[in-house]
Amino acid sequence: MPDEKKENGISRREFLTKGALGSFFVAMGGATAGGFALPKPTVSPGPSRRYKLGAPDEFPVGTAVKMDKENLFLFRDDEGYYAITAVCTHLGCIITKVDDGFECPCHGSRFSPDGRVVGGPAPSGLPWLEVSLTPDGYLMVDADVEIAPGTKFVAINCG
Ligand code: FES
C-alpha cells in the first residue's frame, strides 16, 4: 500500500476516521439527551381538583347541595355521603338539579337522581366522585377520581 500523503501532520485516513468518530459521538450525545427528555411530561399538571368541603356534621341526612365553585353536588342520605359532578357529559355545561334528577340548560340532556342519562344528547351518565375524609376530619371530594355509581362514603362518628 503506498504511503499516504500527509498534510499538516495528519493523513486523509486519520482525518476521515476522526471525523466519523466525532460525528458518531455527537449523534449519540443527542440521542441520549433526547432519551432523558422523553419520560418528562410535556405539559405541566393542572391544579388539584381535591376539594375540602367542610366538617361531616355540616351535611346532615337529607343534604342535597350544589357546590358552585367545585361544580359538583354533594348528597347525604341514610347510607352515607356521595358526590356527583355538575358538569354535563355532552359538552360540559353546568347542570341544574330538578325534582326528578338533573337537567342541562344547554341542549336539554336529562339525568336521573343517580346520574343516569334519561334524555338528550349526553353520551354517558354523570360521574360519581370519590368522597373521603382529610386527616384533620373534613369531607373531601376528589373530582379527578370517579367511583362506581351507588358507592357512598360512611364517615364513622359523624352526626
Ligand atoms: S352540554 Fe349538556 S346537553 Fe349539551
mmCIF file of C-alpha atoms and ligand atoms in Angstrom:
data_model
loop_
_atom_site.group_PDB
_atom_site.id
_atom_site.type_symbol
_atom_site.label_atom_id
_atom_site.label_comp_id
_atom_site.label_asym_id
_atom_site.label_seq_id
_atom_site.Cartn_x
_atom_site.Cartn_y
_atom_site.Cartn_z
ATOM 1 C CA MET A 1 0.000 0.000 0.000
ATOM 2 C CA PRO A 2 1.510 3.344 -0.948
ATOM 3 C CA ASP A 3 2.330 5.871 1.730
ATOM 4 C CA GLU A 4 -0.494 8.237 2.369
ATOM 5 C CA LYS A 5 0.033 11.858 1.702
ATOM 6 C CA LYS A 6 0.048 13.873 4.910
ATOM 7 C CA GLU A 7 -0.971 17.482 5.184
ATOM 8 C CA ASN A 8 -0.425 19.304 8.475
ATOM 9 C CA GLY A 9 0.837 16.032 10.019
ATOM 10 C CA ILE A 10 -2.424 14.084 9.551
ATOM 11 C CA SER A 11 -3.235 11.614 6.801
ATOM 12 C CA ARG A 12 -6.510 11.642 4.892
ATOM 13 C CA ARG A 13 -7.444 8.306 6.507
ATOM 14 C CA GLU A 14 -6.806 9.607 10.012
ATOM 15 C CA PHE A 15 -8.782 12.756 9.247
ATOM 16 C CA LEU A 16 -11.812 10.787 7.981
ATOM 17 C CA THR A 17 -11.652 8.329 10.897
ATOM 18 C CA LYS A 18 -11.593 11.113 13.469
ATOM 19 C CA GLY A 19 -14.370 12.937 11.647
ATOM 20 C CA ALA A 20 -16.544 9.810 11.595
ATOM 21 C CA LEU A 21 -15.890 9.139 15.295
ATOM 22 C CA GLY A 22 -16.662 12.746 16.171
ATOM 23 C CA SER A 23 -19.943 12.598 14.250
ATOM 24 C CA PHE A 24 -20.828 9.312 15.942
ATOM 25 C CA PHE A 25 -20.284 10.711 19.442
ATOM 26 C CA VAL A 26 -22.209 13.909 18.674
ATOM 27 C CA ALA A 27 -25.147 11.823 17.370
ATOM 28 C CA MET A 28 -25.034 9.524 20.427
ATOM 29 C CA GLY A 29 -24.952 12.518 22.759
ATOM 30 C CA GLY A 30 -28.024 13.972 21.052
ATOM 31 C CA ALA A 31 -29.868 10.666 21.216
ATOM 32 C CA THR A 32 -29.006 10.234 24.900
ATOM 33 C CA ALA A 33 -30.167 13.762 25.736
ATOM 34 C CA GLY A 34 -33.398 13.111 23.837
ATOM 35 C CA GLY A 35 -33.884 9.869 25.742
ATOM 36 C CA PHE A 36 -33.630 11.654 29.077
ATOM 37 C CA ALA A 37 -36.198 14.198 27.932
ATOM 38 C CA LEU A 38 -38.790 11.545 26.996
ATOM 39 C CA PRO A 39 -40.035 10.478 30.430
ATOM 40 C CA LYS A 40 -40.756 14.056 31.447
ATOM 41 C CA PRO A 41 -44.293 15.278 30.809
ATOM 42 C CA THR A 42 -44.509 17.875 28.085
ATOM 43 C CA VAL A 43 -47.289 19.728 29.887
ATOM 44 C CA SER A 44 -47.494 20.754 33.491
ATOM 45 C CA PRO A 45 -50.100 19.013 35.598
ATOM 46 C CA GLY A 46 -53.174 21.131 36.239
ATOM 47 C CA PRO A 47 -54.193 22.320 39.643
ATOM 48 C CA SER A 48 -55.502 19.736 42.081
ATOM 49 C CA ARG A 49 -59.230 19.118 41.968
ATOM 50 C CA ARG A 50 -59.456 17.868 45.537
ATOM 51 C CA TYR A 51 -61.964 19.935 47.426
ATOM 52 C CA LYS A 52 -62.204 20.158 51.201
ATOM 53 C CA LEU A 53 -65.911 20.783 51.728
ATOM 54 C CA GLY A 54 -66.385 21.054 55.454
ATOM 55 C CA ALA A 55 -66.959 19.031 58.594
ATOM 56 C CA PRO A 56 -69.183 15.979 58.043
ATOM 57 C CA ASP A 57 -71.792 17.194 60.525
ATOM 58 C CA GLU A 58 -72.327 20.301 58.394
ATOM 59 C CA PHE A 59 -74.106 17.987 55.947
ATOM 60 C CA PRO A 60 -76.923 16.179 57.795
ATOM 61 C CA VAL A 61 -79.009 13.364 56.351
ATOM 62 C CA GLY A 62 -81.123 14.841 53.569
ATOM 63 C CA THR A 63 -78.401 17.175 52.297
ATOM 64 C CA ALA A 64 -78.506 17.842 48.561
ATOM 65 C CA VAL A 65 -76.301 20.832 47.930
ATOM 66 C CA LYS A 66 -74.637 22.223 44.839
ATOM 67 C CA MET A 67 -71.085 23.332 45.427
ATOM 68 C CA ASP A 68 -70.838 26.061 42.804
ATOM 69 C CA LYS A 69 -67.115 26.673 42.945
ATOM 70 C CA GLU A 70 -66.330 22.957 42.731
ATOM 71 C CA ASN A 71 -69.020 22.148 40.097
ATOM 72 C CA LEU A 72 -70.416 19.196 41.968
ATOM 73 C CA PHE A 73 -73.388 18.136 44.033
ATOM 74 C CA LEU A 74 -72.905 16.693 47.487
ATOM 75 C CA PHE A 75 -75.577 14.459 48.951
ATOM 76 C CA ARG A 76 -76.068 12.683 52.205
ATOM 77 C CA ASP A 77 -78.683 10.053 52.817
ATOM 78 C CA ASP A 78 -79.132 7.268 55.359
ATOM 79 C CA GLU A 79 -76.386 5.247 53.673
ATOM 80 C CA GLY A 80 -73.689 7.913 53.535
ATOM 81 C CA TYR A 81 -72.235 10.785 51.549
ATOM 82 C CA TYR A 82 -71.842 10.880 47.790
ATOM 83 C CA ALA A 83 -70.844 13.430 45.193
ATOM 84 C CA ILE A 84 -71.933 13.706 41.579
ATOM 85 C CA THR A 85 -70.352 16.040 39.075
ATOM 86 C CA ALA A 86 -72.326 19.059 37.914
ATOM 87 C CA VAL A 87 -70.560 19.038 34.543
ATOM 88 C CA CYS A 88 -72.677 17.706 31.691
ATOM 89 C CA THR A 89 -71.094 14.813 29.817
ATOM 90 C CA HIS A 90 -72.251 16.222 26.490
ATOM 91 C CA LEU A 91 -70.283 19.451 26.058
ATOM 92 C CA GLY A 92 -69.502 20.451 29.614
ATOM 93 C CA CYS A 93 -72.278 22.847 30.583
ATOM 94 C CA ILE A 94 -73.165 23.051 34.249
ATOM 95 C CA ILE A 95 -76.311 21.116 35.030
ATOM 96 C CA THR A 96 -79.008 22.055 37.486
ATOM 97 C CA LYS A 97 -80.866 19.896 39.959
ATOM 98 C CA VAL A 98 -84.562 19.391 39.278
ATOM 99 C CA ASP A 99 -87.233 17.401 41.100
ATOM 100 C CA ASP A 100 -86.644 14.205 39.155
ATOM 101 C CA GLY A 101 -82.866 14.385 38.746
ATOM 102 C CA PHE A 102 -80.710 16.799 36.795
ATOM 103 C CA GLU A 103 -81.146 18.853 33.663
ATOM 104 C CA CYS A 104 -78.676 20.543 31.349
ATOM 105 C CA PRO A 105 -79.690 24.018 30.176
ATOM 106 C CA CYS A 106 -77.583 23.882 27.013
ATOM 107 C CA HIS A 107 -79.008 21.068 24.870
ATOM 108 C CA GLY A 108 -81.560 19.504 27.144
ATOM 109 C CA SER A 109 -79.873 16.385 28.464
ATOM 110 C CA ARG A 110 -81.649 14.953 31.447
ATOM 111 C CA PHE A 111 -80.276 12.660 34.120
ATOM 112 C CA SER A 112 -81.885 10.541 36.816
ATOM 113 C CA PRO A 113 -81.220 11.327 40.501
ATOM 114 C CA ASP A 114 -78.304 8.876 40.420
ATOM 115 C CA GLY A 115 -76.854 10.435 37.267
ATOM 116 C CA ARG A 116 -78.013 8.036 34.531
ATOM 117 C CA VAL A 117 -78.900 9.584 31.170
ATOM 118 C CA VAL A 118 -82.659 9.645 30.665
ATOM 119 C CA GLY A 119 -82.833 12.040 27.734
ATOM 120 C CA GLY A 120 -80.960 14.326 25.405
ATOM 121 C CA PRO A 121 -77.606 14.106 23.693
ATOM 122 C CA ALA A 122 -75.387 13.322 26.692
ATOM 123 C CA PRO A 123 -73.299 10.256 25.778
ATOM 124 C CA SER A 124 -72.918 8.973 29.328
ATOM 125 C CA GLY A 125 -74.123 9.389 32.864
ATOM 126 C CA LEU A 126 -72.803 11.853 35.397
ATOM 127 C CA PRO A 127 -69.696 10.541 37.119
ATOM 128 C CA TRP A 128 -69.774 9.925 40.829
ATOM 129 C CA LEU A 129 -66.728 11.353 42.539
ATOM 130 C CA GLU A 130 -64.656 9.971 45.381
ATOM 131 C CA VAL A 131 -65.575 11.259 48.825
ATOM 132 C CA SER A 132 -63.201 10.787 51.737
ATOM 133 C CA LEU A 133 -62.079 12.370 54.977
ATOM 134 C CA THR A 134 -58.973 14.501 55.280
ATOM 135 C CA PRO A 135 -56.558 13.640 58.107
ATOM 136 C CA ASP A 136 -57.976 16.583 60.063
ATOM 137 C CA GLY A 137 -61.533 15.261 59.738
ATOM 138 C CA TYR A 138 -63.107 17.214 56.882
ATOM 139 C CA LEU A 139 -65.075 15.819 53.969
ATOM 140 C CA MET A 140 -63.093 15.907 50.766
ATOM 141 C CA VAL A 141 -64.151 15.244 47.190
ATOM 142 C CA ASP A 142 -61.593 14.388 44.544
ATOM 143 C CA ALA A 143 -63.074 15.435 41.203
ATOM 144 C CA ASP A 144 -60.344 13.522 39.372
ATOM 145 C CA VAL A 145 -61.367 10.170 40.843
ATOM 146 C CA GLU A 146 -64.557 8.608 39.529
ATOM 147 C CA ILE A 147 -66.145 5.820 41.502
ATOM 148 C CA ALA A 148 -68.901 3.353 40.737
ATOM 149 C CA PRO A 149 -72.360 4.941 40.897
ATOM 150 C CA GLY A 150 -74.065 3.950 44.118
ATOM 151 C CA THR A 151 -70.873 3.968 46.184
ATOM 152 C CA LYS A 152 -71.436 6.003 49.321
ATOM 153 C CA PHE A 153 -68.932 7.172 51.867
ATOM 154 C CA VAL A 154 -69.595 6.435 55.502
ATOM 155 C CA ALA A 155 -67.761 8.667 57.930
ATOM 156 C CA ILE A 156 -67.540 6.996 61.326
ATOM 157 C CA ASN A 157 -68.873 9.038 64.273
ATOM 158 C CA CYS A 158 -70.262 11.820 62.118
ATOM 159 C CA GLY A 159 -73.517 13.450 63.134
HETATM 160 S S1 FES B 1 -73.823 20.377 27.208
HETATM 161 FE FE1 FES B 1 -75.389 19.426 28.303
HETATM 162 S S2 FES B 1 -76.741 18.706 26.795
HETATM 163 FE FE2 FES B 1 -75.159 19.642 25.681
#
